[in-house]
Amino acid sequence: MARFDKPVDRRDSDCMKFDGVRALYNKDDLIPMWVADMDFCAPNEVLSALKLKVEHGIFGYPGNLSKYYQAIIDWMEKRHNWRVEQEWIFPAPGVVPAIASILEELTTPNDKVIIQPPVYHPFLNIVKKVGCEVLENPLIYRNNRYEMDYGSLEEMIDERVKVLLLCSPHNPVGRVWNKEELKKLGDICSKYNIIVISDEIHHDLVFPKNKHWVFAQVDENFVDNTIVCTAPSKTFNLAGLQTANVIVPGEKLREKVQHKFSTVYNSFPNVMGIEATKAAYTYGDNWLDELLDYVKGNLEYLEEFIEKNLQPVKVIKPEGTYLVWLDFDEVNTDGLTAFDFVLKKAGVVSEPGEKYGGSTTSIRLNLACHRETLQKALFKIEEAINKPTV
Ligand SMILES: Cc1ncc(COP(=O)(O)O)c(C=O)c1O
């Protein structure tokens, strides 16, 4: 665990999380806990693979990617018990551009696409940009967790609904949907012939006692109607390498994705992304297990701190991801949104609930940081709530 406790100075590294915040607010002392990347170095094996590539010195077009595909196939089988065939895999420069391209291929303007807010905010923008109508089926907060609303989902479906964007595990509320929940969702989508694009970018980040189900695996009837989006980026902190993989087990959908991707992406990933993916998926198990322990430790620290010192703040306990959704509804925020309150009064940069289609009383906090950073942020939030300056 020691490796995650070693602070890395990210300032002046052209990173959105730290340098972006400084540019935005013109302040040096803010604590950035917003964008979803981690303050941890990638596994040593990944760094070594990248160094080797740099030493080789040639970054020309890649080809014959069988080792790349094999690394993904092995990872999906060993970590997710899903046997993937090589021809099901389509590399893309990110899950977001992949979803956008797929929607362009599968829909025509005026089709409808369902999302389930509060949810990863680009979902809404992508659907609008491809010219489709967004249908929102908000999650319901019940028994201290968010759940999908199957009743309202079925009511809103008509013949113009073509796709549902599923976030699994769910950013920002941290649900790792269980098999029954996914089955209920998939049964409804199958009944109305709706394609499910399942964004599973957080699939490896699951806390003990929870299990991630690849959507296509939940029921054999879902296979032909599902597109699964994955990446090593959240798991191993490689987002800047822009390497994701879309996995399409059904033949008809595969032809459509193949058609689109061959025109927009040339079907090969970034050469550094190839090296990083192979190394991470081949050697990254221990690193990932230690990471999950560390993030879980951060979550437990946060929960205990809030229980002891910040009772009005409600923690929506995540079952996975390194993100936590906090509710400030019972905090006196002087009329500020929860995001503005923690920013202006505590100097902590979070993500605003409303950005995800949630409430202005909610924020999302990124726990993939050193414990010390989390401690400092919580002390500052406590000071802002319990000892407000006049
Ligand atoms: C659910 C979800 N999908 C996609 C992304 C971004 O994916 P990419 O950087 O591969 O476009 C994120 C990043 O936070 C995310 O949380």
Coordinates of C-alpha atoms and ligand atoms in Angstrom, one line a residue:
M1 CA 0.0 0.0 0.0
A2 CA 3.0 2.3 0.5
R3 CA 3.2 3.1 -3.2
F4 CA -0.2 4.9 -3.0
D5 CA 0.9 6.9 0.0
K6 CA 3.8 8.5 -1.8
P7 CA 2.7 12.0 -2.9
V8 CA 3.4 13.0 -6.5
D9 CA 3.5 16.6 -7.3
R10 CA 1.2 17.0 -10.3
R11 CA 1.4 20.8 -10.6
D12 CA 2.9 22.1 -13.9
S13 CA 2.4 18.7 -15.5
D14 CA -0.2 20.1 -17.9
C15 CA -2.9 18.2 -16.0
M16 CA -6.5 19.2 -16.0
K17 CA -7.0 18.4 -12.4
F18 CA -4.4 20.7 -10.9
D19 CA -3.2 23.1 -13.7
G20 CA -6.7 23.4 -15.1
V21 CA -8.0 24.5 -11.7
R22 CA -5.2 27.0 -11.2
A23 CA -6.0 28.5 -14.6
L24 CA -9.7 28.6 -13.9
Y25 CA -9.6 30.1 -10.4
N26 CA -6.2 31.8 -10.5
K27 CA -5.4 30.3 -7.1
D28 CA -2.6 28.0 -5.9
D29 CA -4.0 26.7 -2.7
L30 CA -7.2 24.9 -3.8
I31 CA -7.5 21.1 -3.2
P32 CA -8.5 19.5 -6.5
M33 CA -10.8 16.5 -6.0
W34 CA -12.9 16.8 -9.1
V35 CA -12.0 15.3 -12.5
A36 CA -11.9 11.5 -12.5
D37 CA -8.3 10.6 -12.7
M38 CA -6.0 9.5 -9.8
D39 CA -3.1 11.2 -8.1
F40 CA -1.2 7.9 -8.3
C41 CA 1.5 6.7 -10.7
A42 CA 0.6 3.9 -13.0
P43 CA 2.0 0.4 -12.3
N44 CA 5.8 0.1 -12.7
E45 CA 5.3 -2.5 -15.4
V46 CA 3.4 0.1 -17.4
L47 CA 6.1 2.7 -16.9
S48 CA 8.8 0.2 -18.0
A49 CA 6.8 -0.7 -21.2
L50 CA 6.4 2.9 -22.1
K51 CA 10.1 3.6 -21.5
L52 CA 11.1 0.7 -23.7
K53 CA 8.9 2.1 -26.5
V54 CA 10.5 5.6 -26.1
E55 CA 14.0 4.0 -26.1
H56 CA 13.1 2.3 -29.4
G57 CA 12.3 5.7 -30.7
I58 CA 9.9 5.0 -33.5
F59 CA 6.2 5.8 -33.2
G60 CA 4.9 4.8 -36.6
Y61 CA 1.6 3.2 -37.5
P62 CA 0.9 0.0 -35.5
G63 CA -0.2 -3.3 -37.0
N64 CA -0.7 -7.0 -36.2
L65 CA -2.1 -6.2 -32.7
S66 CA -2.7 -9.8 -31.6
K67 CA -0.8 -9.3 -28.4
Y68 CA -2.9 -6.2 -27.6
Y69 CA -6.1 -8.1 -28.3
Q70 CA -5.0 -11.1 -26.3
A71 CA -4.2 -8.9 -23.3
I72 CA -7.8 -7.6 -23.3
I73 CA -9.2 -11.0 -23.9
D74 CA -7.3 -12.4 -20.9
W75 CA -8.2 -9.6 -18.7
M76 CA -11.9 -9.8 -19.4
E77 CA -11.8 -13.5 -18.8
K78 CA -9.8 -13.5 -15.6
R79 CA -11.3 -10.4 -14.0
H80 CA -14.9 -10.5 -15.4
N81 CA -15.4 -14.1 -16.4
W82 CA -16.3 -13.0 -19.9
R83 CA -14.9 -14.8 -22.9
V84 CA -14.4 -12.3 -25.6
E85 CA -13.4 -13.0 -29.2
Q86 CA -10.8 -10.9 -30.9
E87 CA -13.1 -9.7 -33.7
W88 CA -15.5 -8.3 -31.1
I89 CA -13.0 -5.7 -30.0
F90 CA -12.9 -2.2 -31.5
P91 CA -10.2 0.1 -30.2
A92 CA -11.2 3.8 -29.9
P93 CA -9.5 7.0 -28.6
G94 CA -11.9 7.1 -25.6
V95 CA -15.2 5.9 -24.4
V96 CA -16.9 9.2 -25.0
P97 CA -15.9 9.6 -28.7
A98 CA -16.8 5.9 -29.1
I99 CA -20.3 6.4 -27.8
A100 CA -20.7 9.5 -29.9
S101 CA -19.7 7.6 -33.1
I102 CA -21.8 4.6 -32.3
L103 CA -24.9 6.8 -31.7
E104 CA -24.3 8.5 -35.0
E105 CA -24.3 5.2 -36.7
L106 CA -27.3 3.7 -34.9
T107 CA -29.7 6.6 -34.8
T108 CA -31.2 9.2 -37.0
P109 CA -32.0 12.7 -35.8
N110 CA -35.3 12.7 -33.8
D111 CA -34.7 9.3 -32.5
K112 CA -34.8 9.2 -28.7
V113 CA -32.0 8.0 -26.3
I114 CA -32.6 7.3 -22.6
I115 CA -30.2 8.3 -19.9
Q116 CA -30.6 7.8 -16.1
P117 CA -29.5 10.9 -14.2
P118 CA -27.7 11.8 -12.0
V119 CA -25.2 10.4 -14.5
Y120 CA -21.8 11.1 -16.2
H121 CA -22.5 14.5 -17.8
P122 CA -21.2 13.9 -21.3
F123 CA -24.0 11.4 -21.9
L124 CA -26.5 14.3 -22.2
N125 CA -24.3 16.4 -24.4
I126 CA -23.4 13.5 -26.8
V127 CA -27.1 12.6 -27.3
K128 CA -28.0 16.2 -28.0
K129 CA -25.0 16.7 -30.3
V130 CA -25.9 13.8 -32.5
G131 CA -29.4 15.3 -32.9
C132 CA -31.4 12.8 -30.8
E133 CA -33.9 13.7 -28.1
V134 CA -32.8 12.9 -24.6
L135 CA -35.3 11.1 -22.4
E136 CA -34.3 11.2 -18.7
N137 CA -35.3 8.4 -16.4
P138 CA -34.0 9.7 -13.1
L139 CA -32.6 7.2 -10.6
I140 CA -34.6 6.9 -7.4
Y141 CA -33.0 7.4 -4.0
R142 CA -34.3 4.6 -1.8
N143 CA -32.9 2.8 1.3
N144 CA -29.7 4.9 1.2
R145 CA -28.9 4.1 -2.4
Y146 CA -29.9 4.9 -5.9
E147 CA -32.0 2.5 -7.9
M148 CA -33.3 2.4 -11.4
D149 CA -37.0 3.3 -12.0
Y150 CA -38.3 0.5 -14.2
G151 CA -41.9 1.6 -14.1
S152 CA -41.2 5.1 -15.4
L153 CA -38.7 3.6 -17.9
E154 CA -41.3 1.4 -19.5
E155 CA -43.9 4.2 -19.5
M156 CA -41.6 6.6 -21.5
I157 CA -40.7 4.1 -24.2
D158 CA -42.2 4.6 -27.7
E159 CA -41.2 3.5 -31.2
R160 CA -38.7 6.5 -31.4
V161 CA -36.6 5.2 -28.5
K162 CA -33.6 3.4 -30.1
V163 CA -30.8 3.4 -27.4
L164 CA -30.4 3.4 -23.7
L165 CA -27.0 4.6 -22.3
L166 CA -26.2 2.5 -19.2
C167 CA -23.5 3.6 -16.8
S168 CA -22.3 0.4 -15.0
P169 CA -20.8 0.8 -12.4
H170 CA -22.6 4.1 -12.1
N171 CA -20.7 7.4 -12.1
P172 CA -21.5 9.5 -10.0
V173 CA -23.6 7.6 -7.4
G174 CA -21.2 4.6 -7.2
R175 CA -23.8 1.8 -7.7
V176 CA -22.4 -1.6 -8.9
W177 CA -25.7 -2.8 -10.4
N178 CA -26.5 -6.4 -9.4
K179 CA -27.5 -9.1 -11.7
E180 CA -31.3 -8.8 -10.9
E181 CA -31.3 -5.1 -11.5
L182 CA -29.5 -5.5 -14.9
K183 CA -31.8 -8.3 -15.9
K184 CA -34.9 -6.2 -15.2
L185 CA -33.4 -3.4 -17.3
G186 CA -32.3 -5.7 -20.1
D187 CA -35.7 -7.4 -20.2
I188 CA -37.4 -4.1 -20.8
C189 CA -34.9 -3.1 -23.4
S190 CA -35.2 -6.4 -25.2
K191 CA -39.0 -6.3 -25.2
Y192 CA -38.9 -2.9 -27.1
N193 CA -35.8 -3.7 -29.2
I194 CA -33.7 -1.0 -27.6
I195 CA -30.0 -1.2 -27.9
V196 CA -28.0 -0.9 -24.7
I197 CA -24.7 0.9 -24.9
S198 CA -23.2 -0.1 -21.6
D199 CA -20.4 2.2 -20.5
E200 CA -18.4 -0.1 -18.2
I201 CA -15.2 2.0 -17.9
H202 CA -15.3 1.7 -14.1
H203 CA -15.8 -2.1 -14.3
D204 CA -12.5 -3.0 -12.4
L205 CA -13.2 -0.6 -9.6
V206 CA -15.5 -2.6 -7.4
F207 CA -15.3 -2.9 -3.6
P208 CA -15.5 -6.3 -1.9
K209 CA -18.9 -8.0 -1.6
N210 CA -20.0 -6.4 -4.9
K211 CA -19.7 -7.9 -8.3
H212 CA -19.6 -6.2 -11.6
W213 CA -21.7 -7.9 -14.3
V214 CA -20.8 -7.3 -17.9
F215 CA -24.2 -6.4 -19.3
A216 CA -24.0 -8.8 -22.3
Q217 CA -23.4 -11.6 -19.8
V218 CA -26.5 -11.1 -17.7
D219 CA -28.7 -13.0 -20.1
E220 CA -28.1 -14.6 -23.4
N221 CA -31.0 -12.6 -24.9
F222 CA -29.0 -9.4 -24.3
V223 CA -26.0 -10.4 -26.4
D224 CA -27.3 -9.2 -29.7
N225 CA -28.5 -5.9 -28.4
T226 CA -25.5 -4.8 -26.3
I227 CA -22.4 -2.7 -26.9
V228 CA -19.9 -2.8 -24.1
C229 CA -17.4 0.1 -23.6
T230 CA -14.3 -0.6 -21.6
A231 CA -10.9 0.9 -21.1
P232 CA -7.8 0.4 -18.9
S233 CA -7.9 4.2 -18.3
K234 CA -9.9 4.5 -15.0
T235 CA -8.4 1.3 -13.6
F236 CA -4.7 2.2 -14.1
N237 CA -4.8 6.0 -14.4
L238 CA -4.1 6.1 -18.2
A239 CA -6.8 8.4 -19.4
G240 CA -4.4 10.8 -21.1
L241 CA -3.2 7.9 -23.3
Q242 CA -6.7 7.9 -24.9
T243 CA -7.1 4.2 -25.4
A244 CA -10.5 2.5 -25.0
N245 CA -12.1 -0.7 -26.3
V246 CA -15.6 -1.2 -27.5
I247 CA -16.7 -4.9 -27.3
V248 CA -19.6 -6.0 -29.5
P249 CA -20.6 -9.6 -29.2
G250 CA -23.6 -9.5 -31.6
E251 CA -22.9 -9.9 -35.3
K252 CA -25.4 -7.3 -36.7
L253 CA -24.3 -4.6 -34.3
R254 CA -20.7 -5.5 -34.9
E255 CA -21.1 -4.8 -38.6
K256 CA -22.4 -1.3 -37.8
V257 CA -19.7 -0.5 -35.4
Q258 CA -17.1 -1.9 -37.8
H259 CA -18.5 0.3 -40.6
K260 CA -18.4 3.5 -38.5
F261 CA -15.0 2.9 -36.7
S262 CA -13.2 2.0 -39.9
T263 CA -14.1 5.5 -41.3
V264 CA -13.4 7.5 -38.1
Y265 CA -10.6 5.7 -36.2
N266 CA -8.7 3.5 -38.7
S267 CA -9.2 0.8 -36.2
F268 CA -5.9 1.1 -34.4
P269 CA -5.0 2.7 -31.1
N270 CA -2.3 5.1 -30.1
V271 CA 1.1 3.3 -29.9
M272 CA 1.8 4.3 -26.3
G273 CA -1.7 3.2 -25.4
I274 CA -1.0 -0.2 -26.9
E275 CA 2.1 -0.7 -24.7
A276 CA 0.3 0.6 -21.6
T277 CA -2.7 -1.6 -22.1
K278 CA -0.7 -4.8 -22.7
A279 CA 1.4 -4.2 -19.6
A280 CA -1.5 -3.1 -17.4
Y281 CA -3.7 -6.0 -18.3
T282 CA -0.8 -8.5 -18.1
Y283 CA 0.9 -7.4 -14.9
G284 CA -1.6 -5.1 -13.2
D285 CA -3.6 -7.4 -10.9
N286 CA -1.7 -6.8 -7.7
W287 CA -1.4 -3.1 -8.3
L288 CA -5.2 -3.0 -8.8
D289 CA -5.9 -5.0 -5.7
E290 CA -3.7 -2.7 -3.6
L291 CA -5.4 0.4 -5.2
L292 CA -8.8 -0.9 -4.3
D293 CA -7.6 -1.4 -0.7
Y294 CA -6.3 2.1 -0.6
V295 CA -9.4 3.8 -2.0
K296 CA -11.6 1.7 0.3
G297 CA -9.4 3.0 3.2
N298 CA -10.0 6.5 2.0
L299 CA -13.7 5.9 1.8
E300 CA -13.8 4.4 5.4
Y301 CA -11.8 7.4 6.6
L302 CA -14.3 9.8 5.0
E303 CA -17.3 7.9 6.4
E304 CA -15.8 7.9 10.0
F305 CA -14.9 11.5 9.8
I306 CA -18.3 12.6 8.6
E307 CA -20.0 10.4 11.2
K308 CA -18.0 12.0 13.9
N309 CA -17.7 15.6 12.8
L310 CA -20.0 16.3 9.9
Q311 CA -23.3 14.6 10.6
P312 CA -25.4 16.8 8.4
V313 CA -23.5 15.7 5.4
K314 CA -24.9 12.5 3.9
V315 CA -22.6 10.0 2.3
I316 CA -24.1 7.9 -0.5
K317 CA -21.9 4.9 0.0
P318 CA -20.3 3.8 -3.3
E319 CA -20.1 0.1 -4.1
G320 CA -17.4 0.8 -6.7
T321 CA -15.5 3.6 -8.5
Y322 CA -13.2 6.0 -6.7
L323 CA -15.9 8.6 -6.6
V324 CA -18.3 9.5 -3.7
W325 CA -21.6 11.4 -3.9
L326 CA -22.3 13.6 -0.9
D327 CA -25.5 15.4 -0.1
F328 CA -25.4 18.8 1.7
D329 CA -29.2 19.2 1.9
E330 CA -29.1 19.5 5.7
V331 CA -26.0 21.8 5.8
N332 CA -26.4 25.5 6.1
T333 CA -24.6 26.6 3.0
D334 CA -25.5 30.3 3.2
G335 CA -27.6 30.0 0.1
L336 CA -24.7 28.6 -1.9
T337 CA -24.9 25.4 -3.9
A338 CA -23.0 22.6 -2.3
F339 CA -20.2 22.9 -4.9
D340 CA -19.8 26.7 -4.4
F341 CA -19.9 26.2 -0.6
V342 CA -17.0 23.7 -0.5
L343 CA -15.1 25.7 -3.1
K344 CA -15.5 29.2 -1.6
K345 CA -15.6 28.3 2.1
A346 CA -13.2 25.3 2.2
G347 CA -11.1 25.7 -1.0
V348 CA -12.0 22.2 -2.1
V349 CA -12.8 21.6 -5.8
S350 CA -15.4 19.0 -6.3
E351 CA -17.9 18.4 -9.1
P352 CA -21.4 20.0 -8.8
G353 CA -24.4 17.7 -8.5
E354 CA -26.3 19.7 -11.1
K355 CA -23.7 19.0 -13.7
Y356 CA -24.9 15.3 -13.6
G357 CA -28.5 16.2 -13.7
G358 CA -28.6 15.9 -9.9
S359 CA -29.4 18.4 -7.1
T360 CA -27.4 21.5 -6.3
T361 CA -27.2 20.1 -2.8
S362 CA -24.9 17.3 -4.0
I363 CA -21.3 17.1 -4.9
R364 CA -19.0 14.4 -6.3
L365 CA -15.7 14.0 -4.6
N366 CA -12.7 12.0 -6.1
L367 CA -11.2 9.7 -3.5
A368 CA -8.2 8.6 -5.6
C369 CA -5.9 10.8 -3.8
H370 CA -3.4 10.5 -1.0
R371 CA -5.0 10.1 2.4
E372 CA -3.3 13.3 3.5
T373 CA -5.1 15.3 0.8
L374 CA -8.4 13.8 1.8
Q375 CA -7.7 14.6 5.5
K376 CA -6.9 18.2 4.6
A377 CA -10.0 18.6 2.5
L378 CA -12.3 17.2 5.2
F379 CA -10.7 19.4 7.9
K380 CA -11.4 22.4 5.7
I381 CA -15.0 21.4 5.0
E382 CA -15.5 20.8 8.7
E383 CA -14.1 24.2 9.5
A384 CA -16.4 25.8 6.9
I385 CA -19.5 24.0 8.4
N386 CA -18.8 24.0 12.1
K387 CA -16.8 27.2 12.5
P388 CA -18.1 29.5 9.8
T389 CA -16.3 32.9 9.5
V390 CA -18.6 35.9 9.9
Ligands
LIG1 C1 -18.7 6.7 -17.0 C2 -17.6 7.3 -17.7 N1 -17.5 7.1 -19.1 C3 -16.5 7.6 -19.8 C4 -15.5 8.4 -19.2 C5 -14.4 9.0 -20.0 O1 -13.9 8.1 -20.9 P1 -12.8 8.5 -22.0 O2 -11.8 9.3 -21.4 O3 -12.3 7.1 -22.4 O4 -13.6 9.2 -23.1 C6 -15.6 8.6 -17.8 C7 -14.6 9.5 -17.2 O5 -14.7 9.9 -16.0 C8 -16.6 8.1 -17.1 O6 -16.7 8.2 -15.8

